[in-house]
PDB file of C-alpha atoms in Angstrom:
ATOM      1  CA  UNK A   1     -21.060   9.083 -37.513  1.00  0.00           C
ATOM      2  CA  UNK A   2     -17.358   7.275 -37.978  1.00  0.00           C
ATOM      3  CA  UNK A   3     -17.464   4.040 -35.673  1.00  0.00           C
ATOM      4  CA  UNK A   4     -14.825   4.093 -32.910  1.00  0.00           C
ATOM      5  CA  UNK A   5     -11.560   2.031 -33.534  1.00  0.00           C
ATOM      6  CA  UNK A   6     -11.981  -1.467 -31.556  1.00  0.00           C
ATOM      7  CA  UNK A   7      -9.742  -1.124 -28.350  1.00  0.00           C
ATOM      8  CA  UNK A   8      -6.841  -3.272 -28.324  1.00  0.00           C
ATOM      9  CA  UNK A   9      -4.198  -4.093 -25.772  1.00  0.00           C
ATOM     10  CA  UNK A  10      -1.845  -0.893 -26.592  1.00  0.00           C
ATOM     11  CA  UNK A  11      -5.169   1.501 -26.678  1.00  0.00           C
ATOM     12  CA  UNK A  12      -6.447   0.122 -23.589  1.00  0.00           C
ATOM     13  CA  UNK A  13      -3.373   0.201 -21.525  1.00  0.00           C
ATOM     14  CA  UNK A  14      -2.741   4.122 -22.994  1.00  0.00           C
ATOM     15  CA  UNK A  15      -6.123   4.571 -21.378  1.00  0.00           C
ATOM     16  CA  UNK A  16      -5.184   3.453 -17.770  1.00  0.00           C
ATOM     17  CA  UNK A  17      -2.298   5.274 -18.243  1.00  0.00           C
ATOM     18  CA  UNK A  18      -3.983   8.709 -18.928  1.00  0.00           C
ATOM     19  CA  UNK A  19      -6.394   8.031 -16.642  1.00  0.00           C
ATOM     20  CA  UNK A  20      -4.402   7.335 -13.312  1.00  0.00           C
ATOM     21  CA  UNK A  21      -2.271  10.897 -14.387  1.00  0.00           C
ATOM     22  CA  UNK A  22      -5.190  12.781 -14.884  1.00  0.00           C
ATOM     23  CA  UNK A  23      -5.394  15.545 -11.701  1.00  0.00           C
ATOM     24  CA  UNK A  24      -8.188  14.263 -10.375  1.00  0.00           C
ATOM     25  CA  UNK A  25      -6.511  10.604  -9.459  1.00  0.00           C
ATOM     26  CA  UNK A  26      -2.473  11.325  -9.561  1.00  0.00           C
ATOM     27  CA  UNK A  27      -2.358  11.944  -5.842  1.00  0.00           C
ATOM     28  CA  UNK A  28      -4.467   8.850  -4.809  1.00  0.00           C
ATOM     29  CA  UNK A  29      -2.504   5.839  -3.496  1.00  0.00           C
ATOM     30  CA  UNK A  30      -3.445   3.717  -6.446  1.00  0.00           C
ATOM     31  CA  UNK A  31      -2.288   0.149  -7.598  1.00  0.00           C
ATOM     32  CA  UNK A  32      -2.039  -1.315 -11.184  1.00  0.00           C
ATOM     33  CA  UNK A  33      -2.437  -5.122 -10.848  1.00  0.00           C
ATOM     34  CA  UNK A  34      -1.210  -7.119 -14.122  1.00  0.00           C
ATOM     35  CA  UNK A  35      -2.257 -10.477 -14.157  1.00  0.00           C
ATOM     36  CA  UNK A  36      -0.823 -11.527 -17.989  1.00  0.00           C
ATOM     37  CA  UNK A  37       2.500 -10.849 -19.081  1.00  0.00           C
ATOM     38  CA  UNK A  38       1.981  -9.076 -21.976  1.00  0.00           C
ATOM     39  CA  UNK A  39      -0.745  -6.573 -20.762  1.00  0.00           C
ATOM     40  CA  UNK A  40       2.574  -5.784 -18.270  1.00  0.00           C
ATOM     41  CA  UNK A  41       4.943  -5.516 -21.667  1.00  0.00           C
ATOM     42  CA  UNK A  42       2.744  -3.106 -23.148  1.00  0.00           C
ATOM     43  CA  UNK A  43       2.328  -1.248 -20.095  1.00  0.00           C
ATOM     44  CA  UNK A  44       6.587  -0.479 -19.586  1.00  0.00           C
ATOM     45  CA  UNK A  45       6.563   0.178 -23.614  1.00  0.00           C
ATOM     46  CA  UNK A  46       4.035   2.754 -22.846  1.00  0.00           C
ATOM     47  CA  UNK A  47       5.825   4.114 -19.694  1.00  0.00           C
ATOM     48  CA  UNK A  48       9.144   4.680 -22.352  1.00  0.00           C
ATOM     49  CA  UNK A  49       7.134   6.287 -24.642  1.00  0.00           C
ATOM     50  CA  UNK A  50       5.362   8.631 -22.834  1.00  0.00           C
ATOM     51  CA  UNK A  51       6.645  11.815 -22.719  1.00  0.00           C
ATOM     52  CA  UNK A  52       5.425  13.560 -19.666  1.00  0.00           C
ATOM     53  CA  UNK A  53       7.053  11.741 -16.528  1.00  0.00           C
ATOM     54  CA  UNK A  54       5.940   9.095 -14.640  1.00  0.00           C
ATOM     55  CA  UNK A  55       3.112   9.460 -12.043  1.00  0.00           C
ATOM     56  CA  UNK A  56       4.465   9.211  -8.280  1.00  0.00           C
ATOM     57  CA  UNK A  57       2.933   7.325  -6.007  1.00  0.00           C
ATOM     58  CA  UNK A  58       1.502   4.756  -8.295  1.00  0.00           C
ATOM     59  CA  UNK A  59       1.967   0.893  -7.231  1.00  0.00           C
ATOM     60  CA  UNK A  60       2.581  -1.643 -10.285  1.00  0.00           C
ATOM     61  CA  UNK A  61       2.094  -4.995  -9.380  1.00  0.00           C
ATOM     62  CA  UNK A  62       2.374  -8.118 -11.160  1.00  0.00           C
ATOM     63  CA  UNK A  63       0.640 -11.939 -10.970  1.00  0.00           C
ATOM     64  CA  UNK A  64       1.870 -14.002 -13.428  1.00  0.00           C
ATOM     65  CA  UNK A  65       0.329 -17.375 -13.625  1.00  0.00           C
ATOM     66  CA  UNK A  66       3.321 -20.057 -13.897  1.00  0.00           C
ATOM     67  CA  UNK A  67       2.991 -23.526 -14.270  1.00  0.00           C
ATOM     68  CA  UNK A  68       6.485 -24.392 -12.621  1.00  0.00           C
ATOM     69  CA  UNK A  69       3.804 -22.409  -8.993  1.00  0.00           C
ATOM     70  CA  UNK A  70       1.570 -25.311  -9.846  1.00  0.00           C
ATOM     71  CA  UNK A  71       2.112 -28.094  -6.358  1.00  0.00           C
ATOM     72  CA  UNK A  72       0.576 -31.133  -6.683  1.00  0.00           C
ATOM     73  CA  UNK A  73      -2.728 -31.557  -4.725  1.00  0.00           C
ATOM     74  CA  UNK A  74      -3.166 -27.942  -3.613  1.00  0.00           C
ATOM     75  CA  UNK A  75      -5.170 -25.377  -5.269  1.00  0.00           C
ATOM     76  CA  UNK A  76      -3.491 -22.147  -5.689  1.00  0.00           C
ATOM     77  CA  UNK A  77      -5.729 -18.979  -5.769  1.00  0.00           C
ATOM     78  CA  UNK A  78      -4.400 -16.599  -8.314  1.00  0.00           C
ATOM     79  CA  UNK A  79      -5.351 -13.677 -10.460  1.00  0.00           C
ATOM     80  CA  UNK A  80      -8.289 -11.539  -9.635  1.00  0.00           C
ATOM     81  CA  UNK A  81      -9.617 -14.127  -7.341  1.00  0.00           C
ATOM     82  CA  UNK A  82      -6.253 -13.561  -5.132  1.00  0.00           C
ATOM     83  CA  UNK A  83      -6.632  -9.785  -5.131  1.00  0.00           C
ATOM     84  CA  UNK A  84      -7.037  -8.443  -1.519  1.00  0.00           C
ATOM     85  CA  UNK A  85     -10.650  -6.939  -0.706  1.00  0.00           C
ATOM     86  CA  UNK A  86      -9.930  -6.728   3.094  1.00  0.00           C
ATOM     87  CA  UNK A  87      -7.535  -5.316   5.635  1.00  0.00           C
ATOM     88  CA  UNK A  88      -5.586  -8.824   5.736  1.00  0.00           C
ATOM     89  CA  UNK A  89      -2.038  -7.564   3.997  1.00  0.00           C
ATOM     90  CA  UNK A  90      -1.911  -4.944   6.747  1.00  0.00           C
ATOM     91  CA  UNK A  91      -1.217  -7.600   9.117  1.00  0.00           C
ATOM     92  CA  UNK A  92       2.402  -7.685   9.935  1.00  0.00           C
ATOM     93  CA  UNK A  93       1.896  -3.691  10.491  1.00  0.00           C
ATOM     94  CA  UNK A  94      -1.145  -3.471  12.212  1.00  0.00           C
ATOM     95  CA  UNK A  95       0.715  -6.064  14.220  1.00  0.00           C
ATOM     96  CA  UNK A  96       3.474  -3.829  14.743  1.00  0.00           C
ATOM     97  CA  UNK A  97       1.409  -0.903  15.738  1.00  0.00           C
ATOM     98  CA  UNK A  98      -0.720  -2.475  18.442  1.00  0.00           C
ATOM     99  CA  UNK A  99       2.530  -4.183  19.830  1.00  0.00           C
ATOM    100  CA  UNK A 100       4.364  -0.844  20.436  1.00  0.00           C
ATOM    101  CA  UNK A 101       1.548   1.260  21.567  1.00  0.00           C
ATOM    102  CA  UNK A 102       0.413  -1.805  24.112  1.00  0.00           C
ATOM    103  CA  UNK A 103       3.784  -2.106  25.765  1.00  0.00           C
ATOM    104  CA  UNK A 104       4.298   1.613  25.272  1.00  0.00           C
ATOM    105  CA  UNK A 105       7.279   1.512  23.285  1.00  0.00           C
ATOM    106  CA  UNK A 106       6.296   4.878  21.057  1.00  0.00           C
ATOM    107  CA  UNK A 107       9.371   6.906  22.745  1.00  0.00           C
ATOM    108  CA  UNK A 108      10.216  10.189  20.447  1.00  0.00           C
ATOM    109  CA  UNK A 109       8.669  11.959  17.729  1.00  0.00           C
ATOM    110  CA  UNK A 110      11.179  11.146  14.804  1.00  0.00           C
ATOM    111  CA  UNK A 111      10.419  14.291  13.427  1.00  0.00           C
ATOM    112  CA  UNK A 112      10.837  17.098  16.532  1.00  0.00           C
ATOM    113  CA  UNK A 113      12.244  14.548  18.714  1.00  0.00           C
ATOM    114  CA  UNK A 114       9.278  15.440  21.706  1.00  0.00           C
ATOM    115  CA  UNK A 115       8.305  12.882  23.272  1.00  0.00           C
ATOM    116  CA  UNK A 116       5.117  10.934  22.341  1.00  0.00           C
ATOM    117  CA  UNK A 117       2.375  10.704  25.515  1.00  0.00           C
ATOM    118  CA  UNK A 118       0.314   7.882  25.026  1.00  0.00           C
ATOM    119  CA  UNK A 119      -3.333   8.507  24.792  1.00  0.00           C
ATOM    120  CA  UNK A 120      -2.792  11.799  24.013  1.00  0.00           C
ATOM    121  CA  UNK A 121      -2.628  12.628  20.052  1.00  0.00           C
ATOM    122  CA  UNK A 122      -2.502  10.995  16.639  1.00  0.00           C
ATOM    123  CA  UNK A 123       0.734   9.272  16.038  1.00  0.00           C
ATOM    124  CA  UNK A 124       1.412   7.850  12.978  1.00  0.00           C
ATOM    125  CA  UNK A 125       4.184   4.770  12.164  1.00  0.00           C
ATOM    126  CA  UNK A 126       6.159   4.099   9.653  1.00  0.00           C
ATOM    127  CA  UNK A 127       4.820   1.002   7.766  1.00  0.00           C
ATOM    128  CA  UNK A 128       8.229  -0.598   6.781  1.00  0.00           C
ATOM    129  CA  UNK A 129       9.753  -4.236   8.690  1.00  0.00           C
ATOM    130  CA  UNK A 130      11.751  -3.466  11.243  1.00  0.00           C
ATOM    131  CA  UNK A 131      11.116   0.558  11.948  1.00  0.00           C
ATOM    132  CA  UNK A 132       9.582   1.526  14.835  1.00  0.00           C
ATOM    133  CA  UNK A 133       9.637   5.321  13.360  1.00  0.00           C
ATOM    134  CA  UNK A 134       6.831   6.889  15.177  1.00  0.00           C
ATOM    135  CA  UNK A 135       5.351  10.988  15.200  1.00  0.00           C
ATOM    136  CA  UNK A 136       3.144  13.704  15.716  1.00  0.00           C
ATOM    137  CA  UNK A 137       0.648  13.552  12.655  1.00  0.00           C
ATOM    138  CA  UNK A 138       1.032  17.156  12.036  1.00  0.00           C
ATOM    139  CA  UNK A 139       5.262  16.976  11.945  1.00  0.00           C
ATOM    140  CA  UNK A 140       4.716  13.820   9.439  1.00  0.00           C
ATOM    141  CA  UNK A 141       2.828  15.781   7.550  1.00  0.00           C
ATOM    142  CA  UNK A 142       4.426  19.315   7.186  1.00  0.00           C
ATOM    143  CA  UNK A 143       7.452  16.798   6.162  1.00  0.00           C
ATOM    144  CA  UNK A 144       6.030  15.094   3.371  1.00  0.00           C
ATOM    145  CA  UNK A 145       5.081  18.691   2.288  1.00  0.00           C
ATOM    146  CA  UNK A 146       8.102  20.134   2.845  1.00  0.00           C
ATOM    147  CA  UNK A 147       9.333  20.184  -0.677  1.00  0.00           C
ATOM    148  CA  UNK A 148       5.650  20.191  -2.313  1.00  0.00           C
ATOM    149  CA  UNK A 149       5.665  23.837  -3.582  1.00  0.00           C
ATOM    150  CA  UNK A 150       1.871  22.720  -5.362  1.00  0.00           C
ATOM    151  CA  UNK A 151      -0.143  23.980  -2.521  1.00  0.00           C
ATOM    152  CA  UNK A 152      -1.274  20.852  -1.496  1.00  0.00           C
ATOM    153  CA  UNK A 153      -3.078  20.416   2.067  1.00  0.00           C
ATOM    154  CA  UNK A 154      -2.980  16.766   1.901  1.00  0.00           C
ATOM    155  CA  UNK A 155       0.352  14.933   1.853  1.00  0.00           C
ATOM    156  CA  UNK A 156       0.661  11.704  -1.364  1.00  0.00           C
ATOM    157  CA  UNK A 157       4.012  10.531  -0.341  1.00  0.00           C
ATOM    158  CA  UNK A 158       7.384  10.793   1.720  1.00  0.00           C
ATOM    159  CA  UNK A 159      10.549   9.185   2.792  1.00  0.00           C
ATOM    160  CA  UNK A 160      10.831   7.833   6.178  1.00  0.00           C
ATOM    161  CA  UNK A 161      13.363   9.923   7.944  1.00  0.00           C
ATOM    162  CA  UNK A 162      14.669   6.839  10.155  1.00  0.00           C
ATOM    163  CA  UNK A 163      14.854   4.161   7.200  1.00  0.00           C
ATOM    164  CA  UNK A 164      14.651   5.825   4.266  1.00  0.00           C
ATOM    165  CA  UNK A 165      11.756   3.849   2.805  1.00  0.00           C
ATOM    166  CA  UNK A 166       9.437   5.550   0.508  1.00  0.00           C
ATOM    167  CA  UNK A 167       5.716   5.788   1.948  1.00  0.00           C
ATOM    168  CA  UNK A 168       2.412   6.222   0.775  1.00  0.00           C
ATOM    169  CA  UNK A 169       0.082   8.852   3.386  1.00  0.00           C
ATOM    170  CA  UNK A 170      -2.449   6.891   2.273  1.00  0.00           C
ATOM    171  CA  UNK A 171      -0.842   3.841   3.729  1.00  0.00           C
ATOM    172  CA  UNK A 172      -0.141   5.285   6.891  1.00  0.00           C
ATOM    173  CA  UNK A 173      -3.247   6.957   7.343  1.00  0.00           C
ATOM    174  CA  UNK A 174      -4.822   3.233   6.721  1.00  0.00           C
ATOM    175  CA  UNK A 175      -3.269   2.330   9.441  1.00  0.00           C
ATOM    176  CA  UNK A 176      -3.927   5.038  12.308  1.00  0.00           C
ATOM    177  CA  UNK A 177      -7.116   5.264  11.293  1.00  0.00           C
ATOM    178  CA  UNK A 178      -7.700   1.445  11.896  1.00  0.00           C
ATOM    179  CA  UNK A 179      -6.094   1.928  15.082  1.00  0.00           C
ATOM    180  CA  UNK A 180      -8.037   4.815  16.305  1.00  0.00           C
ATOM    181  CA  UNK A 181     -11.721   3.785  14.907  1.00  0.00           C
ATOM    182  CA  UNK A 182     -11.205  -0.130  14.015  1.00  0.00           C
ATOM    183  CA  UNK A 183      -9.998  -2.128  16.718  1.00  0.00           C
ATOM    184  CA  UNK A 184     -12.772  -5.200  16.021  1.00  0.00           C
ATOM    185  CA  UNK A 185     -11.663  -4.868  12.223  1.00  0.00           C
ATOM    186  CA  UNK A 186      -7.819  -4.971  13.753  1.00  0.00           C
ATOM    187  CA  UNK A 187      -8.410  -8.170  16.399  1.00  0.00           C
ATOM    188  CA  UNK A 188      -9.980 -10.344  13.226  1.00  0.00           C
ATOM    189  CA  UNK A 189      -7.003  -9.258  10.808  1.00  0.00           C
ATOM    190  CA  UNK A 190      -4.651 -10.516  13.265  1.00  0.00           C
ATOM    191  CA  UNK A 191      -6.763 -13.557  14.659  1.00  0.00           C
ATOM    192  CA  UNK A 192      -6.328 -14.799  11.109  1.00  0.00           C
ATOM    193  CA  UNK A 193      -2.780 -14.093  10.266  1.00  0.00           C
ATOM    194  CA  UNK A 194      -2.392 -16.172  13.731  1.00  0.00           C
ATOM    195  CA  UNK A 195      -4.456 -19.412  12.463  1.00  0.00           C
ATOM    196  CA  UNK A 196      -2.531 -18.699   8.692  1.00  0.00           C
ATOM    197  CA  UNK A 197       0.501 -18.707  10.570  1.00  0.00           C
ATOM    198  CA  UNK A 198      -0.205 -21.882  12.779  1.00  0.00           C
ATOM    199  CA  UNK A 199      -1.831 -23.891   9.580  1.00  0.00           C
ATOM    200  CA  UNK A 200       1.273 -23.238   7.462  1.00  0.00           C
ATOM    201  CA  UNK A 201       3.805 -24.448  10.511  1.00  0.00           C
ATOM    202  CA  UNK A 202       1.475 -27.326  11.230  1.00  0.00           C
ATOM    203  CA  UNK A 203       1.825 -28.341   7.616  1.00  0.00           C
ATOM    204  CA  UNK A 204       5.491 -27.854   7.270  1.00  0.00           C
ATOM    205  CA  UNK A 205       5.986 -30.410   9.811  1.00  0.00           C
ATOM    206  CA  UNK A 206       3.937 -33.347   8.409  1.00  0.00           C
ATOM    207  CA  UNK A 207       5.489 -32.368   4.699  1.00  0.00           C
TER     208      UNK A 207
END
């Protein structure tokens, strides 16, 4: 039996590549996290060479370790060690959420303009800063399907008709459900983006 070819960087970033496009993960709200610089390098030379197009939906982030980031007497918490595992970059928009549906603030659908009864339904928010772009579940989705001629029952992205911003169901969904069935899960995520928020002022002032 021939022995397999040892992987290197180019065969192993080909292989995340085929793997996130393959049917069975292209409509999952996935995120590539690169961590070196040159892993990143190979992966946009393997985007241009690729010939079928580019997977939607898919989140490329990078984390390059930098000396010039180092600050004297602080240790900074990088790489896979800084990747999330917890609800805690949600917090600005679970934040959001809870502060328009407490002081009732949902007004119209921005889809079929009814208007949106508190208590009563699933309403799902746009995730960007500074929209308040709120509606009926069922009109969000039957517009992020609107031009999906696949057959697809479950939505994988749209465009926020109020801002424009591009956003990922699963992202939203995240969110309502969070809302709906995780309101303990919801008061710690903000509890510690408050104490975050109060350390880093607190330290501002004595620096």
């Amino acid at each position: 039996m021939p022995r397999r070819p040892i992987p290197n960087l180019a065969s192993v970033i080909a292989n995340i590549h085929i793997l996130t496009g393959v049917p069975s993960l292209a409509r999952l709200p996935l995120n590539v996290h690169f961590l070196a610089e040159d892993a990143y390098t190979a992966w946009q030379h393997r985007l241009e060479s690729a010939q079928e197009p580019r997977r939607q939906g898919l989140r490329v982030l990078t984390d390059f370790a930098d000396a010039v980031d180092e600050v004297p007497g602080q240790t900074l918490v990088r790489g896979i060690h800084a990747l999330p595992v917890d609800y805690q970059p949600m917090a600005e928009y679970l934040d959001k959420a809870r502060s328009i549906i407490e002081f009732e603030q949902q007004g119209c659908c921005v889809h079929c303009a009814q208007d949106l009864e508190s208590d009563n339904g699933l309403h799902a928010l746009c995730p960007h800063d500074g929209c308040q772009a709120m509606g009926h579940l069922v009109c969000w989705s039957q517009h992020a399907l609107s031009g999906d001629r696949s057959g697809h029952v479950i939505p994988n992205q749209c465009a926020c008709p109020s801002c424009g911003g591009g956003i990922r169901w699963g992202d939203m969904m995240k969110e309502l459900s969070l809302r709906i069935r995780g309101e303990a899960e919801v008061d710690q995520v903000l509890k510690r983006a408050k104490k975050a928020k109060k350390k880093a002022a607190a330290s501002g002032k004595t620096s």
